[in-house]
Amino acid sequence: IKRLFWDAPRIPVASNSGNFLLLDLDPLEGGTVGQVIHHSHEVGPTDVYAPSWLAFLQNWVAALETGKHWYNARHG
């Protein structure tokens, strides 16, 4: 991950209190175009969550199917 606090070739796909998941369209050499990275509002990019959007969604579905994540109707 390039250690730039913010970079134009990053597309926010989710946020939580100022932290983001971003599609990284301009990774460092060795990274993958389209990798999903975490961006902290305090320190900037921190780590790669998944090598692609598809992999991120597949991981999310697997977590839902195994009960790691669930929908809480009270909190939407």
PDB file of N, CA, C and O in Angstrom:
ATOM      1  N   ILE A   1       0.850  -1.181   0.000  1.00  0.00           N
ATOM      2  CA  ILE A   1       0.000   0.000   0.000  1.00  0.00           C
ATOM      3  C   ILE A   1       0.889   1.235   0.000  1.00  0.00           C
ATOM      4  O   ILE A   1       1.821   1.307   0.805  1.00  0.00           O
ATOM      5  N   LYS A   2       0.589   2.164  -0.882  1.00  0.00           N
ATOM      6  CA  LYS A   2       1.312   3.439  -0.824  1.00  0.00           C
ATOM      7  C   LYS A   2       0.898   4.162   0.452  1.00  0.00           C
ATOM      8  O   LYS A   2      -0.278   4.233   0.778  1.00  0.00           O
ATOM      9  N   ARG A   3       1.843   4.681   1.170  1.00  0.00           N
ATOM     10  CA  ARG A   3       1.582   5.313   2.468  1.00  0.00           C
ATOM     11  C   ARG A   3       1.147   6.769   2.341  1.00  0.00           C
ATOM     12  O   ARG A   3       1.401   7.571   3.225  1.00  0.00           O
ATOM     13  N   LEU A   4       0.479   7.101   1.254  1.00  0.00           N
ATOM     14  CA  LEU A   4      -0.113   8.429   1.108  1.00  0.00           C
ATOM     15  C   LEU A   4      -1.386   8.476   1.934  1.00  0.00           C
ATOM     16  O   LEU A   4      -2.167   7.526   1.922  1.00  0.00           O
ATOM     17  N   PHE A   5      -1.620   9.591   2.642  1.00  0.00           N
ATOM     18  CA  PHE A   5      -2.815   9.656   3.475  1.00  0.00           C
ATOM     19  C   PHE A   5      -4.064   9.529   2.616  1.00  0.00           C
ATOM     20  O   PHE A   5      -4.995   8.818   2.955  1.00  0.00           O
ATOM     21  N   TRP A   6      -4.098  10.228   1.491  1.00  0.00           N
ATOM     22  CA  TRP A   6      -5.227  10.100   0.560  1.00  0.00           C
ATOM     23  C   TRP A   6      -4.686  10.179  -0.849  1.00  0.00           C
ATOM     24  O   TRP A   6      -3.756  10.924  -1.119  1.00  0.00           O
ATOM     25  N   ASP A   7      -5.258   9.406  -1.756  1.00  0.00           N
ATOM     26  CA  ASP A   7      -4.776   9.337  -3.117  1.00  0.00           C
ATOM     27  C   ASP A   7      -5.974   9.233  -4.054  1.00  0.00           C
ATOM     28  O   ASP A   7      -6.890   8.450  -3.790  1.00  0.00           O
ATOM     29  N   ALA A   8      -5.990   9.997  -5.129  1.00  0.00           N
ATOM     30  CA  ALA A   8      -7.131  10.026  -6.052  1.00  0.00           C
ATOM     31  C   ALA A   8      -7.502   8.654  -6.608  1.00  0.00           C
ATOM     32  O   ALA A   8      -8.680   8.367  -6.766  1.00  0.00           O
ATOM     33  N   PRO A   9      -6.556   7.761  -6.927  1.00  0.00           N
ATOM     34  CA  PRO A   9      -6.942   6.465  -7.482  1.00  0.00           C
ATOM     35  C   PRO A   9      -7.422   5.458  -6.433  1.00  0.00           C
ATOM     36  O   PRO A   9      -7.170   4.269  -6.523  1.00  0.00           O
ATOM     37  N   ARG A  10      -8.096   5.941  -5.401  1.00  0.00           N
ATOM     38  CA  ARG A  10      -8.697   5.072  -4.388  1.00  0.00           C
ATOM     39  C   ARG A  10     -10.184   5.404  -4.313  1.00  0.00           C
ATOM     40  O   ARG A  10     -10.553   6.567  -4.163  1.00  0.00           O
ATOM     41  N   ILE A  11     -10.995   4.386  -4.403  1.00  0.00           N
ATOM     42  CA  ILE A  11     -12.445   4.583  -4.429  1.00  0.00           C
ATOM     43  C   ILE A  11     -13.042   4.071  -3.123  1.00  0.00           C
ATOM     44  O   ILE A  11     -12.951   2.867  -2.828  1.00  0.00           O
ATOM     45  N   PRO A  12     -13.673   4.947  -2.335  1.00  0.00           N
ATOM     46  CA  PRO A  12     -14.324   4.491  -1.102  1.00  0.00           C
ATOM     47  C   PRO A  12     -15.513   3.578  -1.429  1.00  0.00           C
ATOM     48  O   PRO A  12     -16.327   3.900  -2.287  1.00  0.00           O
ATOM     49  N   VAL A  13     -15.588   2.432  -0.759  1.00  0.00           N
ATOM     50  CA  VAL A  13     -16.715   1.521  -0.958  1.00  0.00           C
ATOM     51  C   VAL A  13     -17.507   1.286   0.335  1.00  0.00           C
ATOM     52  O   VAL A  13     -18.621   0.793   0.287  1.00  0.00           O
ATOM     53  N   ALA A  14     -16.940   1.668   1.472  1.00  0.00           N
ATOM     54  CA  ALA A  14     -17.639   1.557   2.744  1.00  0.00           C
ATOM     55  C   ALA A  14     -16.950   2.464   3.748  1.00  0.00           C
ATOM     56  O   ALA A  14     -15.760   2.744   3.639  1.00  0.00           O
ATOM     57  N   SER A  15     -17.731   2.943   4.734  1.00  0.00           N
ATOM     58  CA  SER A  15     -17.132   3.782   5.766  1.00  0.00           C
ATOM     59  C   SER A  15     -17.779   3.482   7.118  1.00  0.00           C
ATOM     60  O   SER A  15     -18.894   2.985   7.201  1.00  0.00           O
ATOM     61  N   ASN A  16     -17.030   3.828   8.166  1.00  0.00           N
ATOM     62  CA  ASN A  16     -17.495   3.657   9.527  1.00  0.00           C
ATOM     63  C   ASN A  16     -16.780   4.682  10.390  1.00  0.00           C
ATOM     64  O   ASN A  16     -15.594   4.534  10.675  1.00  0.00           O
ATOM     65  N   SER A  17     -17.474   5.728  10.762  1.00  0.00           N
ATOM     66  CA  SER A  17     -16.929   6.755  11.655  1.00  0.00           C
ATOM     67  C   SER A  17     -15.618   7.347  11.160  1.00  0.00           C
ATOM     68  O   SER A  17     -14.694   7.577  11.919  1.00  0.00           O
ATOM     69  N   GLY A  18     -15.506   7.579   9.862  1.00  0.00           N
ATOM     70  CA  GLY A  18     -14.305   8.196   9.310  1.00  0.00           C
ATOM     71  C   GLY A  18     -13.270   7.223   8.799  1.00  0.00           C
ATOM     72  O   GLY A  18     -12.304   7.614   8.162  1.00  0.00           O
ATOM     73  N   ASN A  19     -13.425   5.943   9.088  1.00  0.00           N
ATOM     74  CA  ASN A  19     -12.553   4.914   8.536  1.00  0.00           C
ATOM     75  C   ASN A  19     -13.210   4.379   7.268  1.00  0.00           C
ATOM     76  O   ASN A  19     -14.436   4.355   7.166  1.00  0.00           O
ATOM     77  N   PHE A  20     -12.403   3.953   6.319  1.00  0.00           N
ATOM     78  CA  PHE A  20     -12.937   3.538   5.034  1.00  0.00           C
ATOM     79  C   PHE A  20     -12.376   2.204   4.589  1.00  0.00           C
ATOM     80  O   PHE A  20     -11.267   1.819   4.963  1.00  0.00           O
ATOM     81  N   LEU A  21     -13.125   1.517   3.730  1.00  0.00           N
ATOM     82  CA  LEU A  21     -12.599   0.472   2.872  1.00  0.00           C
ATOM     83  C   LEU A  21     -12.530   1.093   1.492  1.00  0.00           C
ATOM     84  O   LEU A  21     -13.484   1.734   1.039  1.00  0.00           O
ATOM     85  N   LEU A  22     -11.385   0.933   0.830  1.00  0.00           N
ATOM     86  CA  LEU A  22     -11.152   1.568  -0.457  1.00  0.00           C
ATOM     87  C   LEU A  22     -10.715   0.549  -1.486  1.00  0.00           C
ATOM     88  O   LEU A  22      -9.977  -0.386  -1.172  1.00  0.00           O
ATOM     89  N   LEU A  23     -11.139   0.751  -2.734  1.00  0.00           N
ATOM     90  CA  LEU A  23     -10.551   0.026  -3.849  1.00  0.00           C
ATOM     91  C   LEU A  23      -9.315   0.794  -4.247  1.00  0.00           C
ATOM     92  O   LEU A  23      -9.381   1.983  -4.551  1.00  0.00           O
ATOM     93  N   ASP A  24      -8.183   0.145  -4.215  1.00  0.00           N
ATOM     94  CA  ASP A  24      -6.898   0.780  -4.518  1.00  0.00           C
ATOM     95  C   ASP A  24      -6.555   0.523  -5.989  1.00  0.00           C
ATOM     96  O   ASP A  24      -6.206  -0.596  -6.361  1.00  0.00           O
ATOM     97  N   LEU A  25      -6.662   1.552  -6.800  1.00  0.00           N
ATOM     98  CA  LEU A  25      -6.402   1.406  -8.226  1.00  0.00           C
ATOM     99  C   LEU A  25      -4.968   1.743  -8.611  1.00  0.00           C
ATOM    100  O   LEU A  25      -4.611   1.671  -9.788  1.00  0.00           O
ATOM    101  N   ASP A  26      -4.143   2.108  -7.634  1.00  0.00           N
ATOM    102  CA  ASP A  26      -2.742   2.441  -7.906  1.00  0.00           C
ATOM    103  C   ASP A  26      -1.867   1.923  -6.765  1.00  0.00           C
ATOM    104  O   ASP A  26      -1.284   2.698  -6.005  1.00  0.00           O
ATOM    105  N   PRO A  27      -1.771   0.590  -6.626  1.00  0.00           N
ATOM    106  CA  PRO A  27      -0.995   0.034  -5.513  1.00  0.00           C
ATOM    107  C   PRO A  27       0.505   0.107  -5.765  1.00  0.00           C
ATOM    108  O   PRO A  27       0.951   0.358  -6.878  1.00  0.00           O
ATOM    109  N   LEU A  28       1.256  -0.136  -4.718  1.00  0.00           N
ATOM    110  CA  LEU A  28       2.700  -0.286  -4.856  1.00  0.00           C
ATOM    111  C   LEU A  28       3.006  -1.498  -5.733  1.00  0.00           C
ATOM    112  O   LEU A  28       2.171  -2.399  -5.884  1.00  0.00           O
ATOM    113  N   GLU A  29       4.215  -1.541  -6.264  1.00  0.00           N
ATOM    114  CA  GLU A  29       4.649  -2.715  -7.013  1.00  0.00           C
ATOM    115  C   GLU A  29       4.503  -3.940  -6.113  1.00  0.00           C
ATOM    116  O   GLU A  29       4.877  -3.913  -4.939  1.00  0.00           O
ATOM    117  N   GLY A  30       3.940  -4.990  -6.643  1.00  0.00           N
ATOM    118  CA  GLY A  30       3.685  -6.188  -5.859  1.00  0.00           C
ATOM    119  C   GLY A  30       2.258  -6.254  -5.345  1.00  0.00           C
ATOM    120  O   GLY A  30       1.793  -7.313  -4.951  1.00  0.00           O
ATOM    121  N   GLY A  31       1.570  -5.110  -5.346  1.00  0.00           N
ATOM    122  CA  GLY A  31       0.164  -5.084  -4.975  1.00  0.00           C
ATOM    123  C   GLY A  31      -0.687  -5.442  -6.180  1.00  0.00           C
ATOM    124  O   GLY A  31      -0.179  -5.682  -7.276  1.00  0.00           O
ATOM    125  N   THR A  32      -1.995  -5.455  -5.983  1.00  0.00           N
ATOM    126  CA  THR A  32      -2.922  -5.803  -7.047  1.00  0.00           C
ATOM    127  C   THR A  32      -3.865  -4.641  -7.303  1.00  0.00           C
ATOM    128  O   THR A  32      -4.487  -4.140  -6.358  1.00  0.00           O
ATOM    129  N   VAL A  33      -3.957  -4.211  -8.559  1.00  0.00           N
ATOM    130  CA  VAL A  33      -4.923  -3.160  -8.902  1.00  0.00           C
ATOM    131  C   VAL A  33      -6.305  -3.656  -8.515  1.00  0.00           C
ATOM    132  O   VAL A  33      -6.702  -4.761  -8.862  1.00  0.00           O
ATOM    133  N   GLY A  34      -7.032  -2.854  -7.748  1.00  0.00           N
ATOM    134  CA  GLY A  34      -8.372  -3.221  -7.294  1.00  0.00           C
ATOM    135  C   GLY A  34      -8.397  -3.888  -5.934  1.00  0.00           C
ATOM    136  O   GLY A  34      -9.461  -4.269  -5.450  1.00  0.00           O
ATOM    137  N   GLN A  35      -7.223  -3.995  -5.292  1.00  0.00           N
ATOM    138  CA  GLN A  35      -7.215  -4.579  -3.952  1.00  0.00           C
ATOM    139  C   GLN A  35      -8.048  -3.714  -3.011  1.00  0.00           C
ATOM    140  O   GLN A  35      -8.197  -2.514  -3.207  1.00  0.00           O
ATOM    141  N   VAL A  36      -8.603  -4.333  -1.980  1.00  0.00           N
ATOM    142  CA  VAL A  36      -9.420  -3.622  -0.997  1.00  0.00           C
ATOM    143  C   VAL A  36      -8.534  -3.340   0.204  1.00  0.00           C
ATOM    144  O   VAL A  36      -7.952  -4.265   0.792  1.00  0.00           O
ATOM    145  N   ILE A  37      -8.412  -2.054   0.542  1.00  0.00           N
ATOM    146  CA  ILE A  37      -7.550  -1.665   1.663  1.00  0.00           C
ATOM    147  C   ILE A  37      -8.357  -0.946   2.736  1.00  0.00           C
ATOM    148  O   ILE A  37      -9.418  -0.381   2.476  1.00  0.00           O
ATOM    149  N   HIS A  38      -7.827  -0.994   3.953  1.00  0.00           N
ATOM    150  CA  HIS A  38      -8.414  -0.248   5.072  1.00  0.00           C
ATOM    151  C   HIS A  38      -7.712   1.096   5.167  1.00  0.00           C
ATOM    152  O   HIS A  38      -6.485   1.181   5.038  1.00  0.00           O
ATOM    153  N   HIS A  39      -8.498   2.152   5.396  1.00  0.00           N
ATOM    154  CA  HIS A  39      -7.947   3.495   5.577  1.00  0.00           C
ATOM    155  C   HIS A  39      -8.456   4.035   6.908  1.00  0.00           C
ATOM    156  O   HIS A  39      -9.656   4.215   7.103  1.00  0.00           O
ATOM    157  N   SER A  40      -7.539   4.265   7.833  1.00  0.00           N
ATOM    158  CA  SER A  40      -7.870   4.825   9.137  1.00  0.00           C
ATOM    159  C   SER A  40      -7.897   6.346   9.057  1.00  0.00           C
ATOM    160  O   SER A  40      -7.010   6.950   8.461  1.00  0.00           O
ATOM    161  N   HIS A  41      -8.900   6.947   9.677  1.00  0.00           N
ATOM    162  CA  HIS A  41      -8.972   8.413   9.672  1.00  0.00           C
ATOM    163  C   HIS A  41      -7.832   9.032  10.476  1.00  0.00           C
ATOM    164  O   HIS A  41      -7.554  10.217  10.345  1.00  0.00           O
ATOM    165  N   GLU A  42      -7.159   8.250  11.295  1.00  0.00           N
ATOM    166  CA  GLU A  42      -6.058   8.774  12.105  1.00  0.00           C
ATOM    167  C   GLU A  42      -4.689   8.627  11.449  1.00  0.00           C
ATOM    168  O   GLU A  42      -3.849   9.505  11.580  1.00  0.00           O
ATOM    169  N   VAL A  43      -4.460   7.519  10.740  1.00  0.00           N
ATOM    170  CA  VAL A  43      -3.110   7.261  10.220  1.00  0.00           C
ATOM    171  C   VAL A  43      -3.051   7.009   8.717  1.00  0.00           C
ATOM    172  O   VAL A  43      -1.968   6.847   8.168  1.00  0.00           O
ATOM    173  N   GLY A  44      -4.190   6.934   8.049  1.00  0.00           N
ATOM    174  CA  GLY A  44      -4.203   6.657   6.614  1.00  0.00           C
ATOM    175  C   GLY A  44      -4.322   5.171   6.347  1.00  0.00           C
ATOM    176  O   GLY A  44      -4.864   4.423   7.163  1.00  0.00           O
ATOM    177  N   PRO A  45      -3.792   4.702   5.212  1.00  0.00           N
ATOM    178  CA  PRO A  45      -3.940   3.290   4.853  1.00  0.00           C
ATOM    179  C   PRO A  45      -3.158   2.391   5.799  1.00  0.00           C
ATOM    180  O   PRO A  45      -2.028   2.709   6.164  1.00  0.00           O
ATOM    181  N   THR A  46      -3.787   1.283   6.199  1.00  0.00           N
ATOM    182  CA  THR A  46      -3.129   0.419   7.167  1.00  0.00           C
ATOM    183  C   THR A  46      -2.839  -0.983   6.645  1.00  0.00           C
ATOM    184  O   THR A  46      -1.781  -1.525   6.922  1.00  0.00           O
ATOM    185  N   ASP A  47      -3.790  -1.602   5.935  1.00  0.00           N
ATOM    186  CA  ASP A  47      -3.529  -2.953   5.463  1.00  0.00           C
ATOM    187  C   ASP A  47      -4.473  -3.339   4.330  1.00  0.00           C
ATOM    188  O   ASP A  47      -5.455  -2.667   4.082  1.00  0.00           O
ATOM    189  N   VAL A  48      -4.129  -4.435   3.671  1.00  0.00           N
ATOM    190  CA  VAL A  48      -4.946  -4.968   2.587  1.00  0.00           C
ATOM    191  C   VAL A  48      -5.945  -5.947   3.195  1.00  0.00           C
ATOM    192  O   VAL A  48      -5.560  -6.888   3.889  1.00  0.00           O
ATOM    193  N   TYR A  49      -7.238  -5.706   2.948  1.00  0.00           N
ATOM    194  CA  TYR A  49      -8.283  -6.622   3.420  1.00  0.00           C
ATOM    195  C   TYR A  49      -8.489  -7.778   2.464  1.00  0.00           C
ATOM    196  O   TYR A  49      -8.801  -8.870   2.891  1.00  0.00           O
ATOM    197  N   ALA A  50      -8.361  -7.521   1.168  1.00  0.00           N
ATOM    198  CA  ALA A  50      -8.578  -8.565   0.161  1.00  0.00           C
ATOM    199  C   ALA A  50      -7.860  -8.168  -1.118  1.00  0.00           C
ATOM    200  O   ALA A  50      -7.704  -6.980  -1.397  1.00  0.00           O
ATOM    201  N   PRO A  51      -7.446  -9.145  -1.919  1.00  0.00           N
ATOM    202  CA  PRO A  51      -6.722  -8.828  -3.144  1.00  0.00           C
ATOM    203  C   PRO A  51      -7.605  -8.269  -4.257  1.00  0.00           C
ATOM    204  O   PRO A  51      -7.082  -7.752  -5.241  1.00  0.00           O
ATOM    205  N   SER A  52      -8.936  -8.356  -4.100  1.00  0.00           N
ATOM    206  CA  SER A  52      -9.856  -7.827  -5.110  1.00  0.00           C
ATOM    207  C   SER A  52     -11.227  -7.618  -4.477  1.00  0.00           C
ATOM    208  O   SER A  52     -11.508  -8.124  -3.388  1.00  0.00           O
ATOM    209  N   TRP A  53     -12.101  -6.897  -5.197  1.00  0.00           N
ATOM    210  CA  TRP A  53     -13.474  -6.695  -4.729  1.00  0.00           C
ATOM    211  C   TRP A  53     -14.203  -8.040  -4.682  1.00  0.00           C
ATOM    212  O   TRP A  53     -14.934  -8.339  -3.745  1.00  0.00           O
ATOM    213  N   LEU A  54     -13.984  -8.876  -5.704  1.00  0.00           N
ATOM    214  CA  LEU A  54     -14.614 -10.194  -5.730  1.00  0.00           C
ATOM    215  C   LEU A  54     -14.180 -11.024  -4.524  1.00  0.00           C
ATOM    216  O   LEU A  54     -15.025 -11.622  -3.842  1.00  0.00           O
ATOM    217  N   ALA A  55     -12.904 -11.046  -4.227  1.00  0.00           N
ATOM    218  CA  ALA A  55     -12.411 -11.801  -3.069  1.00  0.00           C
ATOM    219  C   ALA A  55     -13.008 -11.248  -1.775  1.00  0.00           C
ATOM    220  O   ALA A  55     -13.362 -12.016  -0.871  1.00  0.00           O
ATOM    221  N   PHE A  56     -13.119  -9.930  -1.662  1.00  0.00           N
ATOM    222  CA  PHE A  56     -13.723  -9.318  -0.479  1.00  0.00           C
ATOM    223  C   PHE A  56     -15.160  -9.801  -0.305  1.00  0.00           C
ATOM    224  O   PHE A  56     -15.565 -10.207   0.788  1.00  0.00           O
ATOM    225  N   LEU A  57     -15.940  -9.783  -1.408  1.00  0.00           N
ATOM    226  CA  LEU A  57     -17.332 -10.224  -1.328  1.00  0.00           C
ATOM    227  C   LEU A  57     -17.429 -11.718  -1.015  1.00  0.00           C
ATOM    228  O   LEU A  57     -18.284 -12.139  -0.225  1.00  0.00           O
ATOM    229  N   GLN A  58     -16.558 -12.520  -1.591  1.00  0.00           N
ATOM    230  CA  GLN A  58     -16.556 -13.954  -1.295  1.00  0.00           C
ATOM    231  C   GLN A  58     -16.237 -14.200   0.173  1.00  0.00           C
ATOM    232  O   GLN A  58     -16.868 -15.045   0.823  1.00  0.00           O
ATOM    233  N   ASN A  59     -15.284 -13.459   0.732  1.00  0.00           N
ATOM    234  CA  ASN A  59     -14.950 -13.580   2.156  1.00  0.00           C
ATOM    235  C   ASN A  59     -16.126 -13.169   3.025  1.00  0.00           C
ATOM    236  O   ASN A  59     -16.406 -13.777   4.058  1.00  0.00           O
ATOM    237  N   TRP A  60     -16.834 -12.102   2.622  1.00  0.00           N
ATOM    238  CA  TRP A  60     -17.988 -11.599   3.371  1.00  0.00           C
ATOM    239  C   TRP A  60     -19.094 -12.652   3.383  1.00  0.00           C
ATOM    240  O   TRP A  60     -19.679 -12.951   4.429  1.00  0.00           O
ATOM    241  N   VAL A  61     -19.386 -13.237   2.224  1.00  0.00           N
ATOM    242  CA  VAL A  61     -20.414 -14.274   2.139  1.00  0.00           C
ATOM    243  C   VAL A  61     -20.032 -15.469   3.013  1.00  0.00           C
ATOM    244  O   VAL A  61     -20.869 -15.999   3.758  1.00  0.00           O
ATOM    245  N   ALA A  62     -18.789 -15.889   2.957  1.00  0.00           N
ATOM    246  CA  ALA A  62     -18.337 -17.017   3.783  1.00  0.00           C
ATOM    247  C   ALA A  62     -18.517 -16.695   5.267  1.00  0.00           C
ATOM    248  O   ALA A  62     -18.954 -17.551   6.050  1.00  0.00           O
ATOM    249  N   ALA A  63     -18.209 -15.456   5.664  1.00  0.00           N
ATOM    250  CA  ALA A  63     -18.371 -15.053   7.066  1.00  0.00           C
ATOM    251  C   ALA A  63     -19.849 -15.056   7.462  1.00  0.00           C
ATOM    252  O   ALA A  63     -20.201 -15.464   8.573  1.00  0.00           O
ATOM    253  N   LEU A  64     -20.725 -14.628   6.566  1.00  0.00           N
ATOM    254  CA  LEU A  64     -22.165 -14.662   6.850  1.00  0.00           C
ATOM    255  C   LEU A  64     -22.646 -16.105   6.997  1.00  0.00           C
ATOM    256  O   LEU A  64     -23.411 -16.427   7.912  1.00  0.00           O
ATOM    257  N   GLU A  65     -22.197 -16.969   6.104  1.00  0.00           N
ATOM    258  CA  GLU A  65     -22.646 -18.363   6.120  1.00  0.00           C
ATOM    259  C   GLU A  65     -22.153 -19.124   7.341  1.00  0.00           C
ATOM    260  O   GLU A  65     -22.806 -20.067   7.790  1.00  0.00           O
ATOM    261  N   THR A  66     -21.034 -18.718   7.909  1.00  0.00           N
ATOM    262  CA  THR A  66     -20.506 -19.394   9.094  1.00  0.00           C
ATOM    263  C   THR A  66     -20.925 -18.713  10.399  1.00  0.00           C
ATOM    264  O   THR A  66     -20.546 -19.164  11.475  1.00  0.00           O
ATOM    265  N   GLY A  67     -21.694 -17.625  10.312  1.00  0.00           N
ATOM    266  CA  GLY A  67     -22.183 -16.947  11.508  1.00  0.00           C
ATOM    267  C   GLY A  67     -21.239 -15.921  12.088  1.00  0.00           C
ATOM    268  O   GLY A  67     -21.497 -15.365  13.153  1.00  0.00           O
ATOM    269  N   LYS A  68     -20.116 -15.630  11.407  1.00  0.00           N
ATOM    270  CA  LYS A  68     -19.177 -14.625  11.919  1.00  0.00           C
ATOM    271  C   LYS A  68     -19.810 -13.232  11.882  1.00  0.00           C
ATOM    272  O   LYS A  68     -19.572 -12.417  12.770  1.00  0.00           O
ATOM    273  N   HIS A  69     -20.621 -12.963  10.867  1.00  0.00           N
ATOM    274  CA  HIS A  69     -21.364 -11.706  10.754  1.00  0.00           C
ATOM    275  C   HIS A  69     -22.846 -12.039  10.647  1.00  0.00           C
ATOM    276  O   HIS A  69     -23.207 -13.100  10.159  1.00  0.00           O
ATOM    277  N   TRP A  70     -23.680 -11.133  11.104  1.00  0.00           N
ATOM    278  CA  TRP A  70     -25.119 -11.343  11.005  1.00  0.00           C
ATOM    279  C   TRP A  70     -25.821 -10.000  10.928  1.00  0.00           C
ATOM    280  O   TRP A  70     -25.245  -8.956  11.236  1.00  0.00           O
ATOM    281  N   TYR A  71     -27.072 -10.042  10.532  1.00  0.00           N
ATOM    282  CA  TYR A  71     -27.895  -8.835  10.423  1.00  0.00           C
ATOM    283  C   TYR A  71     -28.643  -8.636  11.720  1.00  0.00           C
ATOM    284  O   TYR A  71     -29.282  -9.560  12.228  1.00  0.00           O
ATOM    285  N   ASN A  72     -28.581  -7.428  12.254  1.00  0.00           N
ATOM    286  CA  ASN A  72     -29.298  -7.085  13.466  1.00  0.00           C
ATOM    287  C   ASN A  72     -30.422  -6.135  13.083  1.00  0.00           C
ATOM    288  O   ASN A  72     -30.166  -4.970  12.769  1.00  0.00           O
ATOM    289  N   ALA A  73     -31.644  -6.587  13.093  1.00  0.00           N
ATOM    290  CA  ALA A  73     -32.787  -5.782  12.654  1.00  0.00           C
ATOM    291  C   ALA A  73     -32.967  -4.523  13.502  1.00  0.00           C
ATOM    292  O   ALA A  73     -33.434  -3.501  13.012  1.00  0.00           O
ATOM    293  N   ARG A  74     -32.556  -4.543  14.756  1.00  0.00           N
ATOM    294  CA  ARG A  74     -32.691  -3.353  15.614  1.00  0.00           C
ATOM    295  C   ARG A  74     -31.784  -2.225  15.181  1.00  0.00           C
ATOM    296  O   ARG A  74     -32.064  -1.062  15.395  1.00  0.00           O
ATOM    297  N   HIS A  75     -30.656  -2.558  14.614  1.00  0.00           N
ATOM    298  CA  HIS A  75     -29.682  -1.534  14.234  1.00  0.00           C
ATOM    299  C   HIS A  75     -29.565  -1.346  12.735  1.00  0.00           C
ATOM    300  O   HIS A  75     -28.690  -0.634  12.268  1.00  0.00           O
ATOM    301  N   GLY A  76     -30.425  -1.985  11.973  1.00  0.00           N
ATOM    302  CA  GLY A  76     -30.437  -1.813  10.509  1.00  0.00           C
ATOM    303  C   GLY A  76     -29.280  -2.401   9.910  1.00  0.00           C
ATOM    304  O   GLY A  76     -28.580  -2.371   9.108  1.00  0.00           O
TER     305      GLY A  76
END
